[in-house]
PDB file of C-alpha atoms in Angstrom:
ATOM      1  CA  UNK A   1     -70.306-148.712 -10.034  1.00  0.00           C
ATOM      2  CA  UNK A   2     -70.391-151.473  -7.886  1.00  0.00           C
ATOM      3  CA  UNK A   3     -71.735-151.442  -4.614  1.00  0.00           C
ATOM      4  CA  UNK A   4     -71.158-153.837  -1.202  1.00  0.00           C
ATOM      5  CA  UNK A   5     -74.313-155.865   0.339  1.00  0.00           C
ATOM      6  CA  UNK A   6     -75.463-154.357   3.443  1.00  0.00           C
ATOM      7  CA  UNK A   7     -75.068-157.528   5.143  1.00  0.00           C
ATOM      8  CA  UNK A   8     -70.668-156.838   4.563  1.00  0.00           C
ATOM      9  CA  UNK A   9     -70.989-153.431   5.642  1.00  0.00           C
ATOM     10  CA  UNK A  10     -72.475-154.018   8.862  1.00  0.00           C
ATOM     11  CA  UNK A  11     -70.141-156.717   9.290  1.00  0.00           C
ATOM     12  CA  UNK A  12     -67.246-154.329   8.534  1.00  0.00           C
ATOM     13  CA  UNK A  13     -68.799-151.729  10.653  1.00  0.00           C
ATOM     14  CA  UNK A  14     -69.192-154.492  13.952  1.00  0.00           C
ATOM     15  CA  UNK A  15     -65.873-155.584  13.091  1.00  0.00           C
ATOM     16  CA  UNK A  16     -64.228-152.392  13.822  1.00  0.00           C
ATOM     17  CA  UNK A  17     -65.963-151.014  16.983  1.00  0.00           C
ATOM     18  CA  UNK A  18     -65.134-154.402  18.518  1.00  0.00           C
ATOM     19  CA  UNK A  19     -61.384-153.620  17.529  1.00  0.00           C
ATOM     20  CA  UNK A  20     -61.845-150.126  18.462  1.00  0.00           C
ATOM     21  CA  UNK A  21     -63.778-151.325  22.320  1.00  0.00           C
ATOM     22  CA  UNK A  22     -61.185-154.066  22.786  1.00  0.00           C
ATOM     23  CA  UNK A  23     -58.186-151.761  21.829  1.00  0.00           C
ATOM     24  CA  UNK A  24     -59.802-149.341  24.507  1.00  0.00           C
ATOM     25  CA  UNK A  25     -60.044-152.032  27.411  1.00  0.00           C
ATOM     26  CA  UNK A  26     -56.553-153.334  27.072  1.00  0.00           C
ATOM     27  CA  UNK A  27     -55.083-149.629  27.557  1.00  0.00           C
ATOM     28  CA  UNK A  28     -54.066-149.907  31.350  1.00  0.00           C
ATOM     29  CA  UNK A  29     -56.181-146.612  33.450  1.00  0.00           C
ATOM     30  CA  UNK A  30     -54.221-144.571  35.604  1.00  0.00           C
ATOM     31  CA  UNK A  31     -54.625-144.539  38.914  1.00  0.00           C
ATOM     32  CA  UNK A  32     -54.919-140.214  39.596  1.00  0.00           C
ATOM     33  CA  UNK A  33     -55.011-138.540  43.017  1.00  0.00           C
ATOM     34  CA  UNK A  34     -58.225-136.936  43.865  1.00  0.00           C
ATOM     35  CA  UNK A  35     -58.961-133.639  41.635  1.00  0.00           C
ATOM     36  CA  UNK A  36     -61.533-131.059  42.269  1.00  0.00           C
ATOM     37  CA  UNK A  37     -63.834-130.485  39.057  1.00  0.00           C
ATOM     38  CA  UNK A  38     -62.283-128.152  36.215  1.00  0.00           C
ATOM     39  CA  UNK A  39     -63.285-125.846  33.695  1.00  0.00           C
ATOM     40  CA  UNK A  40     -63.293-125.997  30.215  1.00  0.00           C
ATOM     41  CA  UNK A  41     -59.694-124.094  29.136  1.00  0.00           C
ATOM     42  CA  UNK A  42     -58.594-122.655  32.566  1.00  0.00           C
ATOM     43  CA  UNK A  43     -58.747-125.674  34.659  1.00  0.00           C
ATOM     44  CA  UNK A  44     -58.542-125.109  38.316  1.00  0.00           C
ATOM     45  CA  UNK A  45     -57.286-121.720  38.325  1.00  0.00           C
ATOM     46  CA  UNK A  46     -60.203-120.188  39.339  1.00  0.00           C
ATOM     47  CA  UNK A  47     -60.603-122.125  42.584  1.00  0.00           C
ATOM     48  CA  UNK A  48     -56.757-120.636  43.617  1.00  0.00           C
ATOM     49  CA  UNK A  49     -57.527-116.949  43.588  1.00  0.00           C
ATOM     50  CA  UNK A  50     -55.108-114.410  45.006  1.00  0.00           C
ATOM     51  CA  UNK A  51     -53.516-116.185  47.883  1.00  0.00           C
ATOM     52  CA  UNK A  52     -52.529-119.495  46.290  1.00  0.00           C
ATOM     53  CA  UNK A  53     -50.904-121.420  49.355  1.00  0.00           C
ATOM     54  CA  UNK A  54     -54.202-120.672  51.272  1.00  0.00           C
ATOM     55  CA  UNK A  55     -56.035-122.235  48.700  1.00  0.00           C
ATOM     56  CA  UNK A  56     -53.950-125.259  48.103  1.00  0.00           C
ATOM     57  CA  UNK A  57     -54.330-125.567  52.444  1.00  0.00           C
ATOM     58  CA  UNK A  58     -57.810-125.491  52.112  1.00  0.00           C
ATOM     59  CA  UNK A  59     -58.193-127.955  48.675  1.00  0.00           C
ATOM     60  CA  UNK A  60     -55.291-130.338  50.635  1.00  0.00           C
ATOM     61  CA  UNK A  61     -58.270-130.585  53.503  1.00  0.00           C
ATOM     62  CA  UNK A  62     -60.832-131.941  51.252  1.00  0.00           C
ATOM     63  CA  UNK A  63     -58.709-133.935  48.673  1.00  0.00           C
ATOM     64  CA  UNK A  64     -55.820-135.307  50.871  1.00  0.00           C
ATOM     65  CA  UNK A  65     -52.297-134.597  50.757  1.00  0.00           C
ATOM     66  CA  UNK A  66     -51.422-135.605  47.332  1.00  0.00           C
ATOM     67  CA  UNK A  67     -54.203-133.837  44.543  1.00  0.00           C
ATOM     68  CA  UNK A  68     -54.566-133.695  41.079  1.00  0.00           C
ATOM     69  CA  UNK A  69     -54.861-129.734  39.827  1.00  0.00           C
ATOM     70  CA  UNK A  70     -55.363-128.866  36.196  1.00  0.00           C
ATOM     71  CA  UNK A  71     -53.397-125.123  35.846  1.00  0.00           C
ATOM     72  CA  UNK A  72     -54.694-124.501  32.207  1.00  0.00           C
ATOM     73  CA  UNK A  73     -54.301-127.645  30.250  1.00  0.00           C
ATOM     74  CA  UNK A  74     -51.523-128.743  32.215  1.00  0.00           C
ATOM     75  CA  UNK A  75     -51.451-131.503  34.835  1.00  0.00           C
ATOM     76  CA  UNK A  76     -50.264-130.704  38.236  1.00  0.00           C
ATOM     77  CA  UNK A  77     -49.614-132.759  41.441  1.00  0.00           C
ATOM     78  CA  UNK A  78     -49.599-130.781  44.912  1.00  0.00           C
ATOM     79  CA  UNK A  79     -47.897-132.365  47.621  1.00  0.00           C
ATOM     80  CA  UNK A  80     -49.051-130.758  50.923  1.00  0.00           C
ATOM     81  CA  UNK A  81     -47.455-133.103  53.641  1.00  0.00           C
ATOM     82  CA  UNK A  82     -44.602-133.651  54.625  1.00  0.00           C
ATOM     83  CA  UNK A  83     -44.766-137.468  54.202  1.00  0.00           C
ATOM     84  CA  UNK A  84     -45.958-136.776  50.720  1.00  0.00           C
ATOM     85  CA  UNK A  85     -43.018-134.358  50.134  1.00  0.00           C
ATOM     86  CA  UNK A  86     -40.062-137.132  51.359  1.00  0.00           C
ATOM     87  CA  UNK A  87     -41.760-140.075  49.466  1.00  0.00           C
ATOM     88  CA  UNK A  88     -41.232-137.444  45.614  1.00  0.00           C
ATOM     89  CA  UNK A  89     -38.098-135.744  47.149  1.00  0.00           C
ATOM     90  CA  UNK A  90     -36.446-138.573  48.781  1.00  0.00           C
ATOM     91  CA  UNK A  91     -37.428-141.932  47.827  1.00  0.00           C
ATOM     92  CA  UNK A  92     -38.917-140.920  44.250  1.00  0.00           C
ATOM     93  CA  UNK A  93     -36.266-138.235  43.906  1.00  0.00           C
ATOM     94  CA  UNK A  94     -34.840-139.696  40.069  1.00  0.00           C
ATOM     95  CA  UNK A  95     -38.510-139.666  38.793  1.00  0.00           C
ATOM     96  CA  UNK A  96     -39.164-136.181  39.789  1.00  0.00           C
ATOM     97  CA  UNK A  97     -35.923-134.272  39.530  1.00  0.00           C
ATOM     98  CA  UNK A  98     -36.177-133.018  36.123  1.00  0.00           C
ATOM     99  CA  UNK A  99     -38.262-130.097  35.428  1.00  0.00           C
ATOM    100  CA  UNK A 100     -41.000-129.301  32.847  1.00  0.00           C
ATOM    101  CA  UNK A 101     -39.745-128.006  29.813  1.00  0.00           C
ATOM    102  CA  UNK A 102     -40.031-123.804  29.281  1.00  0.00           C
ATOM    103  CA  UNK A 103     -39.213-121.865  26.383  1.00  0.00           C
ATOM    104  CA  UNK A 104     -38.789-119.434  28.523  1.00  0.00           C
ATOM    105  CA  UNK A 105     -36.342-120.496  30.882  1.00  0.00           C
ATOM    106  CA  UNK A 106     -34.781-122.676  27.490  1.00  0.00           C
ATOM    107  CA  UNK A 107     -34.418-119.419  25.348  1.00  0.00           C
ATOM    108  CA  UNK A 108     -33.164-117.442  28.881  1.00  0.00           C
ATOM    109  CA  UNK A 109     -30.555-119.858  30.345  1.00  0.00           C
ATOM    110  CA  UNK A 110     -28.758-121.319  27.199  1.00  0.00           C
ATOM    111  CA  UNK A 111     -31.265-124.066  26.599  1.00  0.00           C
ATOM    112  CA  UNK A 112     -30.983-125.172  30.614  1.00  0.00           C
ATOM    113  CA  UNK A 113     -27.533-126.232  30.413  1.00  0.00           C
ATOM    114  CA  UNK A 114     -27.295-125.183  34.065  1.00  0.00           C
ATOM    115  CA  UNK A 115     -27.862-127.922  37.098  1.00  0.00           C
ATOM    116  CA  UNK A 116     -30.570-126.453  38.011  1.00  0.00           C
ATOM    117  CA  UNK A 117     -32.732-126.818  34.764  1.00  0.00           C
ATOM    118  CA  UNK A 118     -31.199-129.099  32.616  1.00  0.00           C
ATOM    119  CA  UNK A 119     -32.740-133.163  32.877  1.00  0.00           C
ATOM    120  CA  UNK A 120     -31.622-135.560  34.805  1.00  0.00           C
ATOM    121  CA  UNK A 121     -29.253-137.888  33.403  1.00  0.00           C
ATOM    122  CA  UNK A 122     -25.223-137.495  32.620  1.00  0.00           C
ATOM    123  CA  UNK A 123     -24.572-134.076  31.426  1.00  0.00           C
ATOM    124  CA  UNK A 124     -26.834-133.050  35.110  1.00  0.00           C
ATOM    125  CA  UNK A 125     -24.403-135.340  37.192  1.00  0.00           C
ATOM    126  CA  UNK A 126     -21.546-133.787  35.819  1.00  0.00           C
ATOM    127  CA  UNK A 127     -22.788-129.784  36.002  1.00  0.00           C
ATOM    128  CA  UNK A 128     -23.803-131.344  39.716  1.00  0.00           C
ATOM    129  CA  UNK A 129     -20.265-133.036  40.247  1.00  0.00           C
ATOM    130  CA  UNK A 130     -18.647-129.157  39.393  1.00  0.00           C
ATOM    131  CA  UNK A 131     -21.080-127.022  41.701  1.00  0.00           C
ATOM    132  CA  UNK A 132     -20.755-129.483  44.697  1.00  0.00           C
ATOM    133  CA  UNK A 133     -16.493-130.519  43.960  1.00  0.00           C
ATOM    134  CA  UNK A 134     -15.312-126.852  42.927  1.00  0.00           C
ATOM    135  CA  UNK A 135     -17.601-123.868  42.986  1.00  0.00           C
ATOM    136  CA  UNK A 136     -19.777-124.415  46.484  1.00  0.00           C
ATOM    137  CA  UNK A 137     -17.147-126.250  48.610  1.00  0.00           C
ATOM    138  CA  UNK A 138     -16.698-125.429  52.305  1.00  0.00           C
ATOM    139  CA  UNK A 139     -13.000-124.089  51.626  1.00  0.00           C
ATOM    140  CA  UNK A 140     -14.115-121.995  48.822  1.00  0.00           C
ATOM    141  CA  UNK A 141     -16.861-120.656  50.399  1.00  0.00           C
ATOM    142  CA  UNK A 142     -14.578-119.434  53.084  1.00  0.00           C
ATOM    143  CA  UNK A 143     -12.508-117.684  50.829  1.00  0.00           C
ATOM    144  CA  UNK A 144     -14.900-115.421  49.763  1.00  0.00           C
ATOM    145  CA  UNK A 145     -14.797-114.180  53.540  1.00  0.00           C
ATOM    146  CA  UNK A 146     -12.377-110.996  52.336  1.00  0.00           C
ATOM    147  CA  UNK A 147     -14.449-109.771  49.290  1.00  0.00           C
ATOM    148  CA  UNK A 148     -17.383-110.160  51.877  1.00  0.00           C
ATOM    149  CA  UNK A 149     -14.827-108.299  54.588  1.00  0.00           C
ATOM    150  CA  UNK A 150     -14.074-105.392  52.059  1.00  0.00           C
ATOM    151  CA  UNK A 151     -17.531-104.619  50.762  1.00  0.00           C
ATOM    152  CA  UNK A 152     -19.015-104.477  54.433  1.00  0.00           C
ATOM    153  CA  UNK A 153     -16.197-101.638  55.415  1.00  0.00           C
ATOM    154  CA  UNK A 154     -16.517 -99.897  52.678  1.00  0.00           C
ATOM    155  CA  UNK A 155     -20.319 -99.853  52.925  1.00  0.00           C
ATOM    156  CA  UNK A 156     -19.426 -98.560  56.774  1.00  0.00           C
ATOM    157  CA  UNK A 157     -17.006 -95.905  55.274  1.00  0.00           C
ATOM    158  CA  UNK A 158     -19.878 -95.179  53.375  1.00  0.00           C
ATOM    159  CA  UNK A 159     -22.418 -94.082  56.171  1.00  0.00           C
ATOM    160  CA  UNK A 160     -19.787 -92.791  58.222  1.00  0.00           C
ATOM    161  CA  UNK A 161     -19.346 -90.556  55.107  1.00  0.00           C
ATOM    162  CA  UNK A 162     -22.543 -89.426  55.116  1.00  0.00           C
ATOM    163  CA  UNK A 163     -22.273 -87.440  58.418  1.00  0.00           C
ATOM    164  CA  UNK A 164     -25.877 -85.876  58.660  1.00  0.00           C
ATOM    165  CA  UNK A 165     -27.245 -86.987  55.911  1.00  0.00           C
ATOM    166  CA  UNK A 166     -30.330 -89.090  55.348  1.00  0.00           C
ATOM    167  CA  UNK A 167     -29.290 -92.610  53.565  1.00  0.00           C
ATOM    168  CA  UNK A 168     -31.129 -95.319  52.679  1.00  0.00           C
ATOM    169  CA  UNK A 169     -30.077 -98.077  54.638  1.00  0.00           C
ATOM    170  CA  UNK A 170     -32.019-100.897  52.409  1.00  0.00           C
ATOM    171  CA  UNK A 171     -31.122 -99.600  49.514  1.00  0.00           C
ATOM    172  CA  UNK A 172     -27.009 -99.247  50.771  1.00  0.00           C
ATOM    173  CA  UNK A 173     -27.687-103.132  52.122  1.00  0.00           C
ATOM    174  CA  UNK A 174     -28.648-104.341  48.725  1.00  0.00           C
ATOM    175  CA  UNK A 175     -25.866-102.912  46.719  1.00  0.00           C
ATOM    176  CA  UNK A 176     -23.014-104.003  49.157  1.00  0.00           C
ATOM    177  CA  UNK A 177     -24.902-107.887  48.438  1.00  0.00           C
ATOM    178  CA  UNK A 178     -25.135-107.605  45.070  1.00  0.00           C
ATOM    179  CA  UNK A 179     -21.166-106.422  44.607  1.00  0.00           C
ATOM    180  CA  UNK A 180     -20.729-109.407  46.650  1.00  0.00           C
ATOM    181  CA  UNK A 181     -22.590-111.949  44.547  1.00  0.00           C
ATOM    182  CA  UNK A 182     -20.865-110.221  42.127  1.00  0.00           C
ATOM    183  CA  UNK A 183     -17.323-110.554  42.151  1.00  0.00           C
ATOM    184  CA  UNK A 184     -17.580-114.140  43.649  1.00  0.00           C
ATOM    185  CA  UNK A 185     -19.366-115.177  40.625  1.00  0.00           C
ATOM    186  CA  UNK A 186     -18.192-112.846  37.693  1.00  0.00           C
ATOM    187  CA  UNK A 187     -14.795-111.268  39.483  1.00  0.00           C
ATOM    188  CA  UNK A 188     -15.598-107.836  39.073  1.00  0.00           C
ATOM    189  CA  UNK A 189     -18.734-105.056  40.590  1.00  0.00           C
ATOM    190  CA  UNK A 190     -22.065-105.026  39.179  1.00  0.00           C
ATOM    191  CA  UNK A 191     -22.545-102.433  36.592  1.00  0.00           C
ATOM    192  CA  UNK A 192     -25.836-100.547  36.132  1.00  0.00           C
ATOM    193  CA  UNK A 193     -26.470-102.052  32.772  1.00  0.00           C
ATOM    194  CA  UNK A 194     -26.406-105.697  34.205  1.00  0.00           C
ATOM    195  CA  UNK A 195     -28.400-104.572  37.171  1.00  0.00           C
ATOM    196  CA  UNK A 196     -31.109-103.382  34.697  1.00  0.00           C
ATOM    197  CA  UNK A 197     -30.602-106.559  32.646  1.00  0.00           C
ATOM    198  CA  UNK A 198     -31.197-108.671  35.494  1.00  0.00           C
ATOM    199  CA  UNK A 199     -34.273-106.617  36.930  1.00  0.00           C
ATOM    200  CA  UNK A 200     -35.415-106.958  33.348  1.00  0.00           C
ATOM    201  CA  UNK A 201     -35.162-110.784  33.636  1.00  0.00           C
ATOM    202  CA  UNK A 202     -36.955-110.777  36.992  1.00  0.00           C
ATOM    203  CA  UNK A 203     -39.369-109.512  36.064  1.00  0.00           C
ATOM    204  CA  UNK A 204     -40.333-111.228  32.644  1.00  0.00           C
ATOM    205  CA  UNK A 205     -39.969-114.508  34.511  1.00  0.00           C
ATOM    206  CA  UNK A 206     -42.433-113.380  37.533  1.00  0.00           C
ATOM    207  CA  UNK A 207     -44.800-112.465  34.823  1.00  0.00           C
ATOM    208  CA  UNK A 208     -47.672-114.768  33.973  1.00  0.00           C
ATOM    209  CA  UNK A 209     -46.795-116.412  31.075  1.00  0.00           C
ATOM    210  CA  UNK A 210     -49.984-118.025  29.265  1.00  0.00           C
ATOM    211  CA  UNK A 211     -48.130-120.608  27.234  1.00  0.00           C
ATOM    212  CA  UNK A 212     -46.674-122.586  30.347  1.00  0.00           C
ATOM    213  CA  UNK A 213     -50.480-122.934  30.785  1.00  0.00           C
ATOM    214  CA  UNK A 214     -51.577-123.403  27.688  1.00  0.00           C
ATOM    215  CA  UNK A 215     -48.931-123.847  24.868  1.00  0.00           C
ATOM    216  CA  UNK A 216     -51.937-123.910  22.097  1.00  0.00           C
ATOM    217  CA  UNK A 217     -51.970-119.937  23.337  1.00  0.00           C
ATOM    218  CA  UNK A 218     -48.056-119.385  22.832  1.00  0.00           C
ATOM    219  CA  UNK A 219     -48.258-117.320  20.033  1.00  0.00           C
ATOM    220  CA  UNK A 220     -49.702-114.662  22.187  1.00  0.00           C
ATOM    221  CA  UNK A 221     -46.401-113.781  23.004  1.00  0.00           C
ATOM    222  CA  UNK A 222     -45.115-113.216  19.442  1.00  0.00           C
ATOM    223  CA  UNK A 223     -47.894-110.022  19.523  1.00  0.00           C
ATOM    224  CA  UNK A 224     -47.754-108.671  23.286  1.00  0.00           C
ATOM    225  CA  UNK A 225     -44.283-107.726  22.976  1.00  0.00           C
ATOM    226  CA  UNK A 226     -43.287-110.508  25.503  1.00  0.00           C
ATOM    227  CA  UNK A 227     -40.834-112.707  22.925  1.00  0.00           C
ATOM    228  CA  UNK A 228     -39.395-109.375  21.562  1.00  0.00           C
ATOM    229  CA  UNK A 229     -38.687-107.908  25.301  1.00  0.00           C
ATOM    230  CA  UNK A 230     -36.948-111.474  26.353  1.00  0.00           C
ATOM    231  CA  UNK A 231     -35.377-111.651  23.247  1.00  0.00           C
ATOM    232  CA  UNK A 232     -33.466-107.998  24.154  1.00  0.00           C
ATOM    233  CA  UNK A 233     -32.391-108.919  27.883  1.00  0.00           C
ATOM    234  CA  UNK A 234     -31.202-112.529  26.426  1.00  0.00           C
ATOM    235  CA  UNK A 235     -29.112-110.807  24.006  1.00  0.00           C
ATOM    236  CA  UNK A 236     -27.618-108.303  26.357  1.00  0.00           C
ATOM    237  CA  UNK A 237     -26.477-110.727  28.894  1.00  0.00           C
ATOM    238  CA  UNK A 238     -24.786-112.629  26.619  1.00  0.00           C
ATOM    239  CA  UNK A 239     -23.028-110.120  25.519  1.00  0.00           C
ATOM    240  CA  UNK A 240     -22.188-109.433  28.843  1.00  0.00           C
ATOM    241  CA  UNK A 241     -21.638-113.242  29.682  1.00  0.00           C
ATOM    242  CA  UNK A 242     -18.948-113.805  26.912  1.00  0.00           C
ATOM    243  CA  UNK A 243     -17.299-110.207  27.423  1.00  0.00           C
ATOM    244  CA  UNK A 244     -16.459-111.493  30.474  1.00  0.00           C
ATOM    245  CA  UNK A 245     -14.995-115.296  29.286  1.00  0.00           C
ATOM    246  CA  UNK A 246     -12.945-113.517  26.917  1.00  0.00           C
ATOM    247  CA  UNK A 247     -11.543-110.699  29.824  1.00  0.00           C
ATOM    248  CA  UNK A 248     -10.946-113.382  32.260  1.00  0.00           C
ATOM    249  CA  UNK A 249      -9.006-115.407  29.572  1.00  0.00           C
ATOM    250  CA  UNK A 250      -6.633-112.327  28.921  1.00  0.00           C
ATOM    251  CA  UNK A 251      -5.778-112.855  32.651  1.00  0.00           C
ATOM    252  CA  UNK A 252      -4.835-116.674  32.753  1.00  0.00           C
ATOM    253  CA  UNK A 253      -2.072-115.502  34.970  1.00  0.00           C
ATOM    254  CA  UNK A 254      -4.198-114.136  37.539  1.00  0.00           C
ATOM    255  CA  UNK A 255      -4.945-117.253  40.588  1.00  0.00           C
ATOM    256  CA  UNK A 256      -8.926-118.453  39.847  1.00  0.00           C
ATOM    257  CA  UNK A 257     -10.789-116.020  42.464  1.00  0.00           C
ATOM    258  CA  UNK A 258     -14.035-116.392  40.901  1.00  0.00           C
ATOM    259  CA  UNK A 259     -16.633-119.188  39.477  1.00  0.00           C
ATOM    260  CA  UNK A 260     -15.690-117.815  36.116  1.00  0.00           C
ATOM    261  CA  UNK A 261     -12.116-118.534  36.572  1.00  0.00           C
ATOM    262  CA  UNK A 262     -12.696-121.903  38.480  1.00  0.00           C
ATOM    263  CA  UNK A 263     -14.868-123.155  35.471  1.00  0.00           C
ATOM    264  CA  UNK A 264     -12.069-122.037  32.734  1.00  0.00           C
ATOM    265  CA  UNK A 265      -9.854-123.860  34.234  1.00  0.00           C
ATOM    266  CA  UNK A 266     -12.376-126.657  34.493  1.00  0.00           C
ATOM    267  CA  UNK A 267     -12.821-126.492  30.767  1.00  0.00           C
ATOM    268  CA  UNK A 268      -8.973-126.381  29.887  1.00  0.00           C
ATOM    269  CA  UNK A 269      -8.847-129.549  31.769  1.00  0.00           C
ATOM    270  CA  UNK A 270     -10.978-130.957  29.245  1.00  0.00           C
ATOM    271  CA  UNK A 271     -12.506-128.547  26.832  1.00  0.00           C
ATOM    272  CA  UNK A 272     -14.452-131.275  24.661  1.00  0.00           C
ATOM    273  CA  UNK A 273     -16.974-131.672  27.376  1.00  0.00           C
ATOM    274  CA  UNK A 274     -17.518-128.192  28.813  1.00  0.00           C
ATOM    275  CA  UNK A 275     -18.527-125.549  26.423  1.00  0.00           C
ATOM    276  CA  UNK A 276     -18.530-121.710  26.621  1.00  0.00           C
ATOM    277  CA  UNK A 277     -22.235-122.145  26.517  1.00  0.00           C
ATOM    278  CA  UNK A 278     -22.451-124.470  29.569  1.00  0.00           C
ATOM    279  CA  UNK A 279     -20.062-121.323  31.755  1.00  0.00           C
ATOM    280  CA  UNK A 280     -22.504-119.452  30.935  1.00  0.00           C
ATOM    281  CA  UNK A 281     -25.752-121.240  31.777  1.00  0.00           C
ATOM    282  CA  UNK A 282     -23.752-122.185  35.387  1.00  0.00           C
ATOM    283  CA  UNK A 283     -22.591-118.698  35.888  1.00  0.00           C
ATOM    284  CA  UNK A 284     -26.313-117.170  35.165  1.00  0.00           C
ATOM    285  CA  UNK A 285     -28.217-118.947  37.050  1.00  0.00           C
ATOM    286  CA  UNK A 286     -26.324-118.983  39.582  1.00  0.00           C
ATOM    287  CA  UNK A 287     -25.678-114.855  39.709  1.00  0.00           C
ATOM    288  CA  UNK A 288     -29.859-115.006  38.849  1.00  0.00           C
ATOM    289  CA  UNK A 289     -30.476-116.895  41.907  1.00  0.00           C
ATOM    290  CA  UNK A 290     -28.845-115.126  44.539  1.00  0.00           C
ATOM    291  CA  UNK A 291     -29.770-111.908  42.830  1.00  0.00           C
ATOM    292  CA  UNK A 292     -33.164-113.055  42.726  1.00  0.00           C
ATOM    293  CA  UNK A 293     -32.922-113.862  46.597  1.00  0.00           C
ATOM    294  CA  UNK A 294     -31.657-110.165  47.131  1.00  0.00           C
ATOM    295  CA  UNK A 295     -34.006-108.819  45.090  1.00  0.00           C
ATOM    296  CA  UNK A 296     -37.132-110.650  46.940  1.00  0.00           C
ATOM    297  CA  UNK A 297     -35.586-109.618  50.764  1.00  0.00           C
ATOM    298  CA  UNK A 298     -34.707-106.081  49.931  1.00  0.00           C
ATOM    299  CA  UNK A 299     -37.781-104.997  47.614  1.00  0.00           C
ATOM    300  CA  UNK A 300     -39.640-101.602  48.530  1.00  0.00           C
TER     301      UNK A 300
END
């Protein structure tokens, strides 16, 4: 067995913690905002407690406008000025655009083929090009005045109905909204399983979710009954979702009254380049967002 002289192997050894110091040196440092110290696993969470915006005011005091916070293991910048907030929304507005990757919101909104979650590049010009050019327009906003008309009458006709009775005046409020938000975006009333599908939704994307946090932790899910519960809702809407592509398809006759129709006829236009799976994404998060909205002013 033959073995080196010592005089090589601390040669060798020199050799490669030279390489290995060198190799460290010419790495260029990042230049971080300020941070306040972490802890091992949860980060900074601890110094947030229950009110989070009064604890980012009073961090923003001591650190400056622009800090360094470690939520779990992952990095995050809070911007607490308003000069801070034009330079990343205005003048840094293509670095910054795209959001963080979710499973969550990936599994939930086909993948984030929607404007809204999808990265910035192309196919998020052209999902931005259709919600600015044909579904948010000033003209076609103003023809949703009627449905908005109709639903506020018959909500009247409604309490004037009641005569004596006791009604619940939020509760009537919310439901003449959400037929609203409704038929502009899917062309017909809500329905009491999509209301519970989107409550359902809601509320698994309010919850805390550790693997946003801390991915190494994401199998959690698999046992808590969180993957299996998003998994259900998921399914259901689509369901919903493409029960709907194929009814308003039946009715190609019928003028486009809805963001459904308007993006079918988008897609016949040129069908290559806007899948039923991109409708859908749109069309979700769009009805999730306004029913979101409702849901946050009109909750008991």
């Amino acid at each position: 067995m033959a073995f080196f002289p010592d005089h090589i192997i601390l040669t060798c050894t020199a050799v490669i913690f030279l390489f290995l110091f060198l190799f460290r040196r010419r790495r260029p440092r990042r230049k971080l905002p300020p941070s306040p110290s972490r802890l091992p696993i949860i980060g900074n969470f601890h110094q947030l407690g229950p009110l989070p915006h009064r604890a980012f005011q009073t961090l923003s005091k001591k650190y400056g406008p622009l800090m360094l916070l470690h939520l779990g293991s992952v990095p995050t910048i809070i911007v607490s000025s308003a000069g801070a907030a034009r330079e990343v929304l205005k003048h840094q507005d293509a670095v910054f655009c795209s959001r963080p990757y979710s499973s969550v919101t990936n599994k939930a909104f086909y993948g984030g083929r929607d404007v809204a979650l999808s990265p910035y590049g192309e196919y998020w010009r052209r999902n931005r090009s259709v919600c600015v050019l044909h579904l948010l327009t000033a003209k076609r906003v103003r023809s949703f005045h009627g449905i908005m008309d109709e639903e506020t009458s018959n909500m009247i006709g409604e309490i004037r109905g009641s005569s004596s009775r006791a009604v619940n005046f939020q509760q009537m409020v919310r439901s003449m909204m959400m037929d609203v938000i409704c038929r502009v975006t899917l062309g017909k009333k809500t329905s009491p399983k999509l209301n519970e599908l989107m409550t359902d939704l809601s509320g698994i994307l309010g919850k805390f979710n550790v693997e946003i946090f801390m991915p190494w932790l994401g199998w959690i899910n698999r046992f808590n009954g969180f993957n299996s519960r998003l998994g259900r809702v998921v399914t259901g809407l689509d369901e919903i979702l493409s029960g709907l592509l194929r009814e308003r398809r039946d009715n190609k006759e019928e003028e486009a009254s809805n963001f459904i129709d308007i993006l079918l006829e988008l897609q016949s236009e040129n069908n290559a380049a806007f899948e039923d799976e991109s409708i859908k994404a749109i069309i979700l998060v769009q009805f999730f967002s306004k029913n979101f909205l409702v849901w946050i002013l009109y909750r008991n």
